[in-house]
Amino acid sequence: MIKSILTGTGLAAIVCLAACNQGAPTTDTNTPTPDAVAANVDSTVNPAQDFFDYANGGWIKRNPIPSEYSSWGIGNLVQEELYKRLRIINEKAVENPNDPISKKIAAFWTSGMDSVRINAEGIKPIEAELKAIDAVTNTAQLVQLASKLNVHTGAFCSLYIGQDAKNSDVIVVQLEQGGLGLPNRDYYFNTDDRTTKIRNAYPGHVARMLQFIGYDSSSAPKAATGIVALEANLAKSSRKLEALRDPEANYHKMPVAQLNKIAGNADWKEFIQQQGISKFADTIIVGQPEFYTNLSNALKSQSLDTWKDYLKWHVINAAAQHLSDTIANTDFAFYGTLLKGQDKQKPRWKRVLDAEESAMGEALGQLFVKEFFNTTAKKRYENLVEEIRGELKIRIEHLDWMSDSTKQKALYKLSKITKKVGYPDKWKDFSAMDIKQQSYHQNIEAAQQWWQNYQVNKLGKPVDRNEWDMTPQTYNAYYNPSNNEIVLPAGIFTVPGKRDEELDDAIVYGYAGASTIGHEITHGFDDEGRQFDAAGNLKSWWSKEDEKKFNDRAAVMVKQFNGYVVVDTLRINGKATLGENIADLGGILLGWEAFKKTEQFKKNEKVAGYTPSQRYFMGYALGWLGHTKKESLAKQVLTDVHSPAKFRVNGPFSDVDAFYEVYGVKPGDGMYRPDSTRVRIW
């Protein structure tokens, strides 16, 4: 389950993207600040032994994780600045709502901050949904209602609307596995102590939440036991994290009638239409057919009462953070404290801003870029994209393991990658979003419904390849294989406390060129992205021999990362994180080659006591500045395709020859890997 304002189709726009968390915005002061990388160093650590601790350890020692967070680092520093700016925008909108967008912003903010009303309402905002569940008398009605609720809860399964992986010019209805209350299938079956503790606590949490909606102390535990057993049954047929990364294996195009044959206890055409999708070709894409067969069987084998309990649980689970403090705090005790290690909730105003970002962040983004991302900065990073693209072109041309015919196709794909830098050229129109003076939960659902309608309206229309799926202020970036594009929001490029013009090239080429731009471009050629052609279609363009050579080299990286222990006995899943690890290594190599052509590199003058070459690697490490609680690290290992930050620095650096030269790494050092075991792909 993803705890987000956007579920169903609203969230699906970014589900398939290779999004890679890094970034940051500038401060508003001209007061001199410490050097962006030198100030973070822990000089007691040998960089050849543990570069992450060396480059970031000084900052980590001085900056403990606040109690309301499960991790603390550069992304949080960015977000803290952003919170302050966005709060001012909202408060000004309340004082003077002089245009339609300001009125929506004011209404959303006011409803979210009205804790007196929210606490007084209790479960009133979800009573209509609960009564609708009570009224269900048969399986057909259950399935119909599950579809309607799916838009807001994500219960039952995952339906979204997006580009056909094998025909990127067409938007289609797609069905994926889903419907779980724990983060993914492994939480229902793994036997390590930490996961077992969470699983054992889960039924009690479900029971406590059910009591808020009318179950008594006797019926709640019984219902919770049935719910958890049903979810475990669904989890049994859900694919593992690494298996979900194979685009070919998760692509099953079929008529709806065929889905009805393999999952016949539900009318899937009606299920789709209940979400307002009346106009769609009778063909859908099913990611994991075995999940739907099992779901269908469960509709017959599980009692109607258990299914009704399940839907009620997912209704309150999805709404919990928008209801009374008592309900929200109970929800947080499980999902925040137990799963992530957070000791307390963020203050309400930050939580409201988080929800508003999901609801209409692009509207806020229009105000953000006017002040914090000027045209000079935009041009700097557009140019850097082309420098990085040029370096990958050179590297592909000189590969000794790839045939000429595959090289030509790779070079063509590279030339066709679209770059989107900073912010969209055309903004989304939120005028139809029904945000107004009503309950906070109603505004949340109004935003979700708008996103649902927005996605549904794409069916039967040409793909809008100019659309952005992140807001300008987002601390992230992504590569979208279906559009063969890299999307680089303004927030990803800046460093907290620094204006862009204050950053020397060494930092920029490491921080932005390597960990962001080079990383995202390399995603087009990682183990997943390489399977899409220049037009964004899932289509084999490799020779069998070249494909084998790629996979053999990628296997070296899988083995390398499988060896890293993160917390307790939990190791990185080298296969699940392979795409991100390949992109990290590729980005570092591309950024380095581009940086070597700069005047700063050629002059080789020290800044703040460090050579340009040293500052390049320190600049990359700055993108991963921070530390994380063990609970959150354990969750990340099980649910995230990204390696934890420390290993996104130390892991790929151990494969980079230039790093060995700059820092004198030798056998016996912690960062050393024999040449024969270093990863050589791009």
XYZ file of C-alpha atoms in Angstrom:
682
model
C 0.000 0.000 0.000
C 1.191 3.503 -0.803
C 0.125 6.033 1.803
C -0.640 8.884 -0.560
C -3.412 11.256 -1.463
C -3.282 9.789 -4.953
C -4.400 6.221 -5.457
C -5.567 4.350 -8.518
C -5.073 6.253 -11.762
C -3.901 9.441 -10.077
C -0.832 7.692 -8.731
C -0.297 5.414 -11.692
C 1.207 8.152 -13.815
C 4.436 7.726 -11.885
C 4.283 4.076 -10.886
C 6.217 2.879 -13.952
C 8.784 5.667 -13.959
C 12.355 5.255 -12.828
C 12.232 8.025 -10.247
C 15.438 8.697 -8.358
C 15.426 10.726 -5.160
C 17.996 13.505 -4.912
C 18.065 17.352 -5.306
C 17.356 20.925 -3.562
C 16.249 24.949 -3.540
C 18.205 28.088 -2.712
C 17.957 30.278 0.350
C 16.833 33.869 0.244
C 19.844 35.379 1.998
C 23.139 36.784 0.766
C 24.884 35.799 4.004
C 28.021 33.733 3.224
C 27.539 30.044 3.963
C 30.093 27.232 4.450
C 31.494 25.419 1.445
C 28.845 23.051 0.110
C 30.990 19.917 0.443
C 33.965 20.705 2.694
C 31.676 21.486 5.623
C 30.281 17.953 5.600
C 33.553 16.035 5.817
C 34.539 13.778 8.709
C 38.325 14.032 8.574
C 38.727 11.121 11.003
C 37.541 8.727 8.277
C 39.824 7.512 5.498
C 38.042 8.145 2.155
C 39.582 4.962 0.754
C 37.996 3.028 3.610
C 34.436 4.405 3.588
C 33.856 7.338 1.277
C 30.255 7.975 2.306
C 31.193 8.354 5.973
C 34.176 10.497 4.999
C 32.253 12.876 2.732
C 29.069 13.148 4.797
C 30.011 11.959 8.296
C 30.771 15.372 9.763
C 27.320 16.645 8.872
C 25.661 13.440 10.112
C 27.355 13.749 13.522
C 26.101 17.310 13.907
C 22.567 16.657 12.678
C 20.594 13.931 14.481
C 17.344 12.703 12.954
C 14.408 14.761 14.309
C 11.767 12.715 16.104
C 9.088 13.297 13.446
C 11.268 11.855 10.695
C 12.646 8.422 9.863
C 15.590 9.899 7.978
C 17.308 13.256 7.755
C 19.459 14.619 4.977
C 19.770 16.957 2.060
C 16.288 16.190 0.773
C 14.855 17.231 4.126
C 16.852 20.449 4.074
C 15.357 21.190 0.686
C 11.882 20.348 1.900
C 12.194 22.479 5.025
C 12.927 25.524 2.897
C 10.096 24.586 0.593
C 7.636 24.134 3.458
C 8.291 27.699 4.626
C 7.770 29.144 1.158
C 4.636 27.152 0.456
C 3.144 28.056 3.829
C 3.560 31.725 2.960
C 1.867 31.117 -0.406
C -1.075 29.444 1.341
C -1.453 32.079 4.039
C -1.375 34.849 1.434
C -4.049 32.994 -0.546
C -6.264 32.887 2.553
C -5.811 36.620 3.089
C -6.369 37.534 -0.540
C -7.884 34.796 -2.752
C -7.859 36.992 -5.845
C -7.953 34.295 -8.559
C -9.466 30.798 -8.993
C -6.248 28.964 -8.100
C -5.706 31.094 -4.981
C -9.279 30.328 -3.905
C -8.647 26.584 -4.229
C -5.353 26.850 -2.376
C -7.050 28.841 0.389
C -9.956 26.386 0.665
C -7.664 23.356 0.814
C -5.378 24.939 3.395
C -8.233 26.166 5.567
C -9.991 22.795 5.607
C -6.776 20.942 6.424
C -5.809 23.306 9.232
C -9.256 23.289 10.864
C -8.433 20.648 13.466
C -11.469 21.598 15.578
C -13.857 20.662 12.777
C -11.839 17.575 11.778
C -11.825 16.257 15.359
C -15.518 17.003 15.842
C -16.475 15.147 12.663
C -14.751 11.899 13.666
C -15.679 9.265 11.052
C -18.533 11.304 9.574
C -16.618 12.007 6.313
C -16.489 8.253 5.511
C -19.891 7.204 6.855
C -21.504 7.124 3.416
C -18.876 4.684 2.141
C -19.249 2.476 5.214
C -23.049 2.396 4.834
C -22.659 1.466 1.167
C -20.521 -1.496 2.201
C -23.110 -2.540 4.795
C -25.780 -2.539 2.074
C -23.932 -5.105 -0.074
C -25.805 -8.428 -0.240
C -23.952 -10.401 -2.935
C -20.617 -10.754 -4.705
C -21.677 -8.796 -7.793
C -22.561 -5.777 -5.662
C -19.321 -6.198 -3.741
C -17.234 -6.049 -6.912
C -19.110 -2.985 -8.184
C -18.587 -1.138 -4.928
C -14.949 -2.259 -4.681
C -14.363 -0.608 -8.055
C -15.846 2.699 -6.937
C -13.893 2.635 -3.681
C -10.688 1.679 -5.505
C -10.317 5.241 -6.791
C -9.864 6.482 -3.220
C -8.503 3.467 -1.363
C -6.457 1.281 -3.710
C -8.293 -1.744 -2.268
C -8.896 -4.952 -4.234
C -6.342 -4.369 -7.009
C -4.553 -1.598 -8.881
C -6.157 -0.064 -11.959
C -4.493 2.729 -13.857
C -4.462 4.361 -17.253
C -1.200 4.801 -19.123
C 0.767 4.241 -22.278
C 0.839 0.803 -23.841
C 4.402 -0.406 -23.287
C 4.474 -1.936 -26.785
C 2.643 0.900 -28.542
C 3.588 4.116 -26.769
C 1.268 6.234 -28.929
C -1.786 4.642 -27.305
C -3.263 5.090 -23.821
C -4.834 1.943 -22.357
C -6.485 0.613 -19.197
C -4.041 -1.461 -17.157
C -4.480 -3.754 -14.164
C -1.763 -4.626 -11.662
C -1.579 -6.567 -8.424
C -2.465 -4.664 -5.255
C -4.997 -4.590 -2.459
C -2.608 -5.111 0.479
C -2.467 -3.192 3.751
C 1.198 -3.968 4.414
C 3.834 -2.460 2.098
C 4.235 -5.549 -0.116
C 3.966 -9.342 -0.251
C 7.198 -9.995 1.656
C 5.724 -8.571 4.854
C 3.257 -11.457 4.921
C 5.871 -14.209 4.561
C 9.423 -13.154 5.489
C 10.687 -14.724 8.715
C 13.373 -12.264 9.886
C 12.748 -10.845 13.350
C 11.975 -7.294 12.248
C 9.400 -8.252 9.597
C 7.877 -10.891 11.879
C 7.372 -8.255 14.582
C 5.542 -5.994 12.131
C 3.381 -8.827 10.814
C 2.459 -9.926 14.328
C 1.451 -6.365 15.247
C -0.623 -5.844 12.107
C -3.863 -7.645 13.162
C -3.961 -5.657 16.403
C -3.606 -2.410 14.471
C -6.382 -3.379 12.068
C -8.631 -4.238 15.034
C -7.972 -0.877 16.704
C -8.864 0.963 13.502
C -12.047 -1.074 13.050
C -13.221 -0.018 16.501
C -13.274 3.589 15.314
C -15.979 2.633 12.801
C -18.272 0.714 15.115
C -16.760 -2.710 15.736
C -16.672 -3.673 19.414
C -13.783 -5.186 21.357
C -14.984 -8.694 20.495
C -15.883 -8.351 16.805
C -12.896 -6.187 15.835
C -10.138 -8.787 16.505
C -12.170 -11.490 14.784
C -12.723 -9.313 11.714
C -9.041 -8.285 11.711
C -7.955 -11.929 11.678
C -10.103 -12.548 8.620
C -8.860 -9.424 6.859
C -5.202 -10.279 7.387
C -5.775 -13.848 6.197
C -7.502 -12.547 3.055
C -4.641 -10.140 2.364
C -2.101 -12.915 2.923
C -3.978 -14.947 0.328
C -3.713 -12.055 -2.146
C -0.048 -11.613 -1.244
C 0.572 -15.282 -2.020
C -0.117 -14.630 -5.709
C 1.645 -11.244 -5.764
C 5.034 -11.073 -7.436
C 8.220 -10.152 -5.619
C 9.816 -6.741 -6.018
C 12.510 -7.943 -8.420
C 9.982 -9.832 -10.561
C 7.970 -6.642 -11.086
C 10.965 -5.042 -12.817
C 10.761 -7.276 -15.884
C 8.586 -5.303 -18.342
C 8.109 -8.211 -20.748
C 7.056 -10.635 -18.020
C 4.575 -8.087 -16.643
C 2.880 -7.361 -19.975
C -0.196 -9.404 -20.879
C -2.465 -7.711 -23.391
C -5.874 -9.318 -23.646
C -9.555 -8.670 -24.316
C -11.578 -8.093 -21.156
C -13.450 -11.286 -22.058
C -10.228 -13.242 -21.610
C -9.727 -11.803 -18.131
C -13.281 -12.866 -17.356
C -12.303 -16.407 -18.326
C -9.283 -16.606 -16.031
C -10.888 -14.561 -13.230
C -14.561 -15.244 -13.784
C -16.022 -14.470 -10.376
C -15.962 -10.758 -11.226
C -17.327 -8.912 -14.243
C -14.203 -7.014 -15.220
C -15.808 -4.896 -17.913
C -18.282 -3.622 -15.344
C -15.481 -3.202 -12.794
C -13.668 -0.916 -15.226
C -16.794 1.005 -16.172
C -17.702 1.617 -12.515
C -14.649 3.909 -12.370
C -16.153 6.190 -14.989
C -14.295 4.521 -17.841
C -17.069 4.092 -20.371
C -15.100 4.665 -23.549
C -12.260 2.207 -23.907
C -11.257 -0.391 -26.430
C -12.232 -3.815 -25.144
C -8.545 -4.626 -24.710
C -6.601 -4.173 -21.486
C -3.120 -4.921 -20.197
C -2.872 -7.193 -17.160
C 0.454 -7.141 -15.367
C 0.118 -10.296 -13.275
C -2.718 -12.587 -14.495
C -2.141 -15.114 -11.703
C -3.028 -12.425 -9.146
C -6.424 -11.918 -10.784
C -7.108 -15.636 -10.955
C -6.393 -15.867 -7.245
C -8.449 -12.752 -6.500
C -11.362 -14.297 -8.376
C -11.045 -17.546 -6.437
C -10.958 -15.580 -3.175
C -14.238 -13.909 -4.075
C -15.775 -17.363 -3.958
C -13.788 -18.960 -1.132
C -13.878 -16.053 1.311
C -17.180 -15.115 2.966
C -19.036 -11.992 1.908
C -18.736 -10.668 5.473
C -14.946 -11.012 5.365
C -14.820 -9.075 2.098
C -17.026 -6.354 3.587
C -14.734 -6.153 6.619
C -11.790 -5.898 4.208
C -13.340 -2.988 2.299
C -14.198 -1.138 5.508
C -10.629 -1.566 6.720
C -9.256 -0.123 3.506
C -11.678 2.806 3.613
C -10.538 3.930 7.056
C -6.921 3.040 6.361
C -6.839 5.262 3.285
C -8.649 8.119 5.046
C -6.958 7.913 8.456
C -4.537 10.806 8.041
C -7.385 13.124 7.007
C -9.664 12.264 9.930
C -9.529 13.103 13.636
C -6.253 13.320 15.548
C -7.111 10.167 17.471
C -7.546 8.161 14.284
C -4.544 9.754 12.552
C -2.282 9.124 15.550
C -3.342 5.488 15.774
C -2.581 5.088 12.077
C 0.786 6.770 12.553
C 1.743 4.526 15.478
C 1.810 1.587 13.077
C 2.795 3.014 9.690
C 5.020 5.791 11.001
C 6.590 4.511 14.202
C 6.686 0.744 13.801
C 7.364 0.615 10.068
C 9.584 3.698 9.717
C 10.899 4.485 13.192
C 9.368 7.980 13.383
C 8.764 8.997 16.999
C 6.084 11.584 16.302
C 3.956 13.052 13.541
C 4.979 16.068 11.513
C 3.044 19.163 12.599
C -0.336 19.495 10.925
C 0.694 22.366 8.661
C 3.425 20.259 7.041
C 1.079 17.316 6.563
C -1.459 19.581 4.893
C 1.227 20.920 2.561
C 2.242 17.346 1.695
C -1.347 16.543 0.794
C -1.693 19.762 -1.181
C 1.464 18.925 -3.125
C -0.131 15.662 -4.234
C -3.458 17.340 -4.964
C -2.325 20.326 -7.034
C 1.404 20.740 -6.677
C 1.840 21.954 -10.241
C -0.313 24.980 -9.433
C 2.040 25.809 -6.569
C 4.958 25.132 -8.904
C 4.029 28.052 -11.116
C 4.724 30.370 -8.203
C 7.847 28.464 -7.185
C 9.761 28.740 -10.475
C 9.109 32.441 -10.862
C 11.221 33.101 -7.802
C 13.623 30.187 -7.436
C 14.658 28.898 -10.877
C 15.687 31.612 -13.287
C 16.400 31.250 -17.009
C 20.183 31.306 -16.450
C 19.987 28.239 -14.224
C 17.650 26.500 -16.675
C 20.117 27.101 -19.517
C 23.080 25.833 -17.447
C 21.429 22.484 -16.870
C 20.048 22.156 -20.378
C 23.621 22.537 -21.623
C 24.849 20.018 -19.084
C 22.324 17.477 -20.376
C 23.841 17.775 -23.841
C 27.374 17.404 -22.465
C 26.361 14.231 -20.639
C 24.561 12.931 -23.722
C 27.736 13.525 -25.724
C 29.816 11.533 -23.254
C 27.481 8.541 -23.425
C 27.669 8.710 -27.209
C 31.452 8.446 -27.018
C 31.308 5.582 -24.534
C 28.839 3.608 -26.664
C 30.980 4.126 -29.762
C 34.009 2.713 -27.938
C 32.367 -0.286 -26.239
C 34.408 -3.430 -26.887
C 31.595 -5.852 -26.059
C 28.767 -4.549 -28.253
C 28.317 -5.231 -31.973
C 28.201 -2.370 -34.468
C 24.575 -3.017 -35.402
C 23.352 -2.785 -31.803
C 25.587 0.234 -31.218
C 23.864 2.103 -34.039
C 20.445 1.450 -32.517
C 21.687 2.490 -29.085
C 23.115 5.712 -30.503
C 19.850 6.432 -32.292
C 17.875 5.916 -29.086
C 20.280 8.189 -27.222
C 19.840 10.926 -29.838
C 16.050 10.737 -29.437
C 15.953 11.120 -25.641
C 13.858 14.199 -24.873
C 15.041 16.473 -22.080
C 12.623 18.373 -19.853
C 14.388 20.773 -17.529
C 12.997 22.885 -14.694
C 9.280 23.163 -15.359
C 6.622 22.465 -18.010
C 6.088 24.731 -20.977
C 2.338 24.248 -20.483
C 0.716 24.015 -17.061
C -2.184 21.727 -16.101
C -5.598 23.369 -15.727
C -7.008 22.702 -12.259
C -10.163 24.815 -12.702
C -12.441 21.740 -12.638
C -10.982 20.419 -9.364
C -13.830 20.789 -6.861
C -11.827 22.190 -3.951
C -14.002 24.478 -1.842
C -15.175 25.268 1.681
C -16.021 21.725 2.783
C -14.471 19.049 4.991
C -10.787 18.259 4.579
C -11.597 14.684 3.590
C -14.052 15.901 0.952
C -11.345 18.113 -0.535
C -8.931 15.187 -0.542
C -11.449 13.017 -2.380
C -12.291 15.861 -4.772
C -8.619 16.017 -5.750
C -8.470 12.243 -6.183
C -11.581 12.318 -8.361
C -10.118 15.105 -10.496
C -6.992 13.038 -11.113
C -9.148 10.022 -11.942
C -11.121 12.046 -14.489
C -7.915 13.568 -15.837
C -6.500 10.135 -16.575
C -9.768 8.747 -17.968
C -10.002 11.656 -20.391
C -6.719 10.563 -21.971
C -8.312 7.419 -23.421
C -8.801 7.596 -27.163
C -6.676 10.734 -27.485
C -3.100 11.247 -28.724
C -0.438 10.895 -26.038
C 0.605 14.269 -24.646
C 4.374 13.900 -24.647
C 4.775 17.375 -23.174
C 3.128 16.407 -19.891
C 5.105 16.311 -16.637
C 4.428 13.785 -13.879
C 6.378 15.692 -11.229
C 6.029 19.252 -10.008
C 8.841 21.808 -10.486
C 9.593 21.927 -6.750
C 9.940 18.151 -6.479
C 13.168 16.804 -5.010
C 13.394 14.023 -7.596
C 13.772 13.244 -11.288
C 12.804 10.416 -13.608
C 13.295 8.629 -16.894
C 10.094 7.581 -18.636
C 10.810 4.694 -21.032
C 7.484 5.050 -22.869
C 8.352 8.614 -23.882
C 12.121 8.046 -23.970
C 12.513 11.198 -21.907
C 14.337 12.490 -18.855
C 12.394 14.876 -16.630
C 14.461 17.082 -14.343
C 12.400 19.354 -12.035
C 13.923 22.613 -10.833
C 14.089 21.347 -7.263
C 16.598 18.641 -8.143
C 19.431 20.986 -9.097
C 19.927 23.426 -6.277
C 21.819 23.056 -3.040
C 20.361 24.263 0.300
C 21.919 27.538 1.329
C 23.491 28.188 -2.077
C 22.561 30.190 -5.126
C 23.266 28.318 -8.332
C 25.998 30.766 -9.367
C 27.885 30.018 -6.135
C 28.420 26.372 -7.077
C 31.689 25.483 -8.806
C 31.643 23.062 -11.727
C 33.150 20.231 -9.700
C 30.117 20.165 -7.430
C 27.622 20.729 -10.237
C 29.058 17.965 -12.421
C 29.052 15.526 -9.487
C 25.814 16.588 -7.833
C 23.685 17.341 -10.909
C 25.653 15.939 -13.836
C 26.344 12.530 -12.302
C 23.703 11.774 -9.667
C 20.833 13.305 -11.648
C 21.353 13.884 -15.371
C 23.791 11.066 -16.106
C 21.795 8.774 -13.847
C 18.520 9.427 -15.677
C 20.040 9.125 -19.156
C 21.627 5.823 -18.168
C 18.169 4.556 -17.155
C 17.411 4.387 -20.858
C 20.061 1.679 -21.042
C 19.718 -0.153 -17.730
C 18.387 -3.709 -17.467
C 14.792 -2.489 -17.811
C 15.071 0.692 -19.879
C 17.254 -0.973 -22.523
C 14.271 -3.125 -23.512
C 12.432 -0.069 -24.886
C 13.304 1.358 -28.292
C 13.821 4.956 -29.381
C 10.066 5.485 -29.807
C 9.356 4.224 -26.304
C 8.053 0.799 -27.245
C 8.850 -2.439 -25.448
C 10.604 -4.060 -28.368
C 13.773 -6.105 -28.676
C 16.462 -4.175 -30.564
C 19.479 -6.089 -29.262
C 21.205 -9.025 -30.884
C 21.044 -12.181 -28.763
C 24.814 -12.112 -28.338
C 24.851 -8.493 -27.155
C 21.955 -9.136 -24.805
C 23.841 -12.025 -23.215
C 26.980 -9.925 -22.824
C 24.959 -7.170 -21.159
C 23.292 -9.610 -18.788
C 26.624 -11.201 -17.903
C 28.053 -7.808 -16.987
C 24.913 -6.844 -15.084
C 25.181 -10.094 -13.112
C 28.505 -8.846 -11.712
C 26.649 -5.856 -10.243
C 23.866 -8.049 -8.852
C 26.474 -10.112 -7.033
C 28.260 -7.020 -5.746
C 25.137 -5.482 -4.190
C 23.822 -8.789 -2.877
C 26.888 -8.746 -0.653
C 26.013 -5.521 1.173
C 24.390 -5.960 4.614
C 22.199 -2.940 5.434
C 20.665 -3.617 8.838
C 20.486 -6.719 11.033
C 20.833 -9.614 8.565
C 19.001 -7.818 5.734
C 21.005 -7.490 2.553
C 20.398 -5.365 -0.513
C 18.419 -7.186 -3.187
C 20.892 -6.887 -6.054
C 18.392 -7.891 -8.713
C 15.599 -5.590 -7.522
C 17.991 -2.602 -7.309
C 19.929 -3.412 -10.471
C 18.441 -0.657 -12.633
C 19.193 2.065 -10.100
C 22.676 0.734 -9.423
C 23.493 0.659 -13.143
C 22.193 4.222 -13.466
C 24.282 5.400 -10.497
C 27.458 3.934 -11.962
C 26.682 5.244 -15.434
C 25.957 8.704 -14.119
C 29.248 8.865 -12.208
C 31.252 7.812 -15.270
C 29.462 10.249 -17.599
C 29.695 13.148 -15.170
C 33.409 12.496 -14.693
C 34.180 12.458 -18.410
C 32.228 15.685 -18.908
C 33.904 17.339 -15.929
C 37.386 16.528 -17.266
C 36.690 18.940 -20.145
C 35.974 21.923 -17.899
C 38.382 24.760 -17.167
C 38.239 24.005 -13.443
C 39.488 20.469 -13.980
C 42.230 21.618 -16.320
C 43.469 24.352 -13.976
C 43.439 21.911 -11.041
C 43.312 24.641 -8.386
C 42.155 23.699 -4.904
C 38.914 25.086 -3.490
C 38.377 24.987 0.286
C 41.422 22.719 0.517
C 40.298 20.107 -2.031
C 41.296 19.477 -5.641
C 38.645 19.703 -8.381
C 38.772 15.931 -8.805
C 38.141 15.378 -5.106
C 35.308 17.901 -5.144
C 33.659 16.061 -8.031
C 33.324 12.864 -6.014
C 32.348 14.859 -2.932
C 29.714 16.626 -5.044
C 28.192 13.301 -6.016
C 28.154 12.185 -2.371
C 26.386 15.440 -1.457
C 23.365 14.127 -3.359
C 23.096 11.337 -0.764
C 23.916 13.372 2.353
C 21.931 12.057 5.318
C 21.140 9.120 7.559
C 18.155 6.840 8.195
C 16.680 4.943 11.132
C 17.008 1.173 11.137
C 13.250 0.640 10.884
C 13.068 2.682 7.717
C 16.186 1.049 6.261
C 14.624 -2.369 6.787
C 11.445 -1.237 5.032
C 13.483 0.179 2.168
C 15.366 -3.071 1.631
C 12.055 -4.919 1.244
C 10.082 -2.385 -0.776
C 12.391 -0.044 -2.698
C 14.261 -0.561 -5.962
C 16.835 2.005 -4.791
C 19.765 0.962 -2.623
C 20.158 2.881 0.663
C 22.098 6.123 0.268
C 25.408 4.905 1.681
C 25.600 2.122 -0.861
C 24.656 4.446 -3.733
C 27.974 6.153 -3.009
C 30.327 3.409 -1.865
C 28.939 0.754 -4.224
C 29.459 2.448 -7.602
C 32.605 4.334 -6.525
C 34.225 0.932 -5.906
C 33.738 0.241 -9.630
C 35.184 3.548 -10.906
C 38.885 3.493 -11.827
C 39.186 7.277 -11.568
C 38.075 7.134 -7.937
C 40.957 4.764 -7.160
C 43.399 7.213 -8.771
C 42.053 10.345 -7.063
C 41.977 8.825 -3.565
C 44.819 6.326 -3.815
C 42.656 3.292 -3.096
C 44.725 0.120 -2.744
C 44.189 -3.566 -1.859
C 43.027 -3.927 1.730
C 41.058 -0.665 1.711
C 37.319 -0.867 2.341
C 36.512 0.720 -1.027
C 38.793 -1.639 -2.968
C 37.505 -4.255 -5.373
C 39.843 -6.293 -7.584
C 39.740 -5.157 -11.197
C 38.239 -8.479 -12.260
C 35.162 -7.930 -10.053
C 34.490 -4.303 -10.999
C 31.350 -3.672 -13.030
C 31.952 -2.717 -16.669
C 28.761 -1.953 -18.582
C 28.466 1.503 -20.081
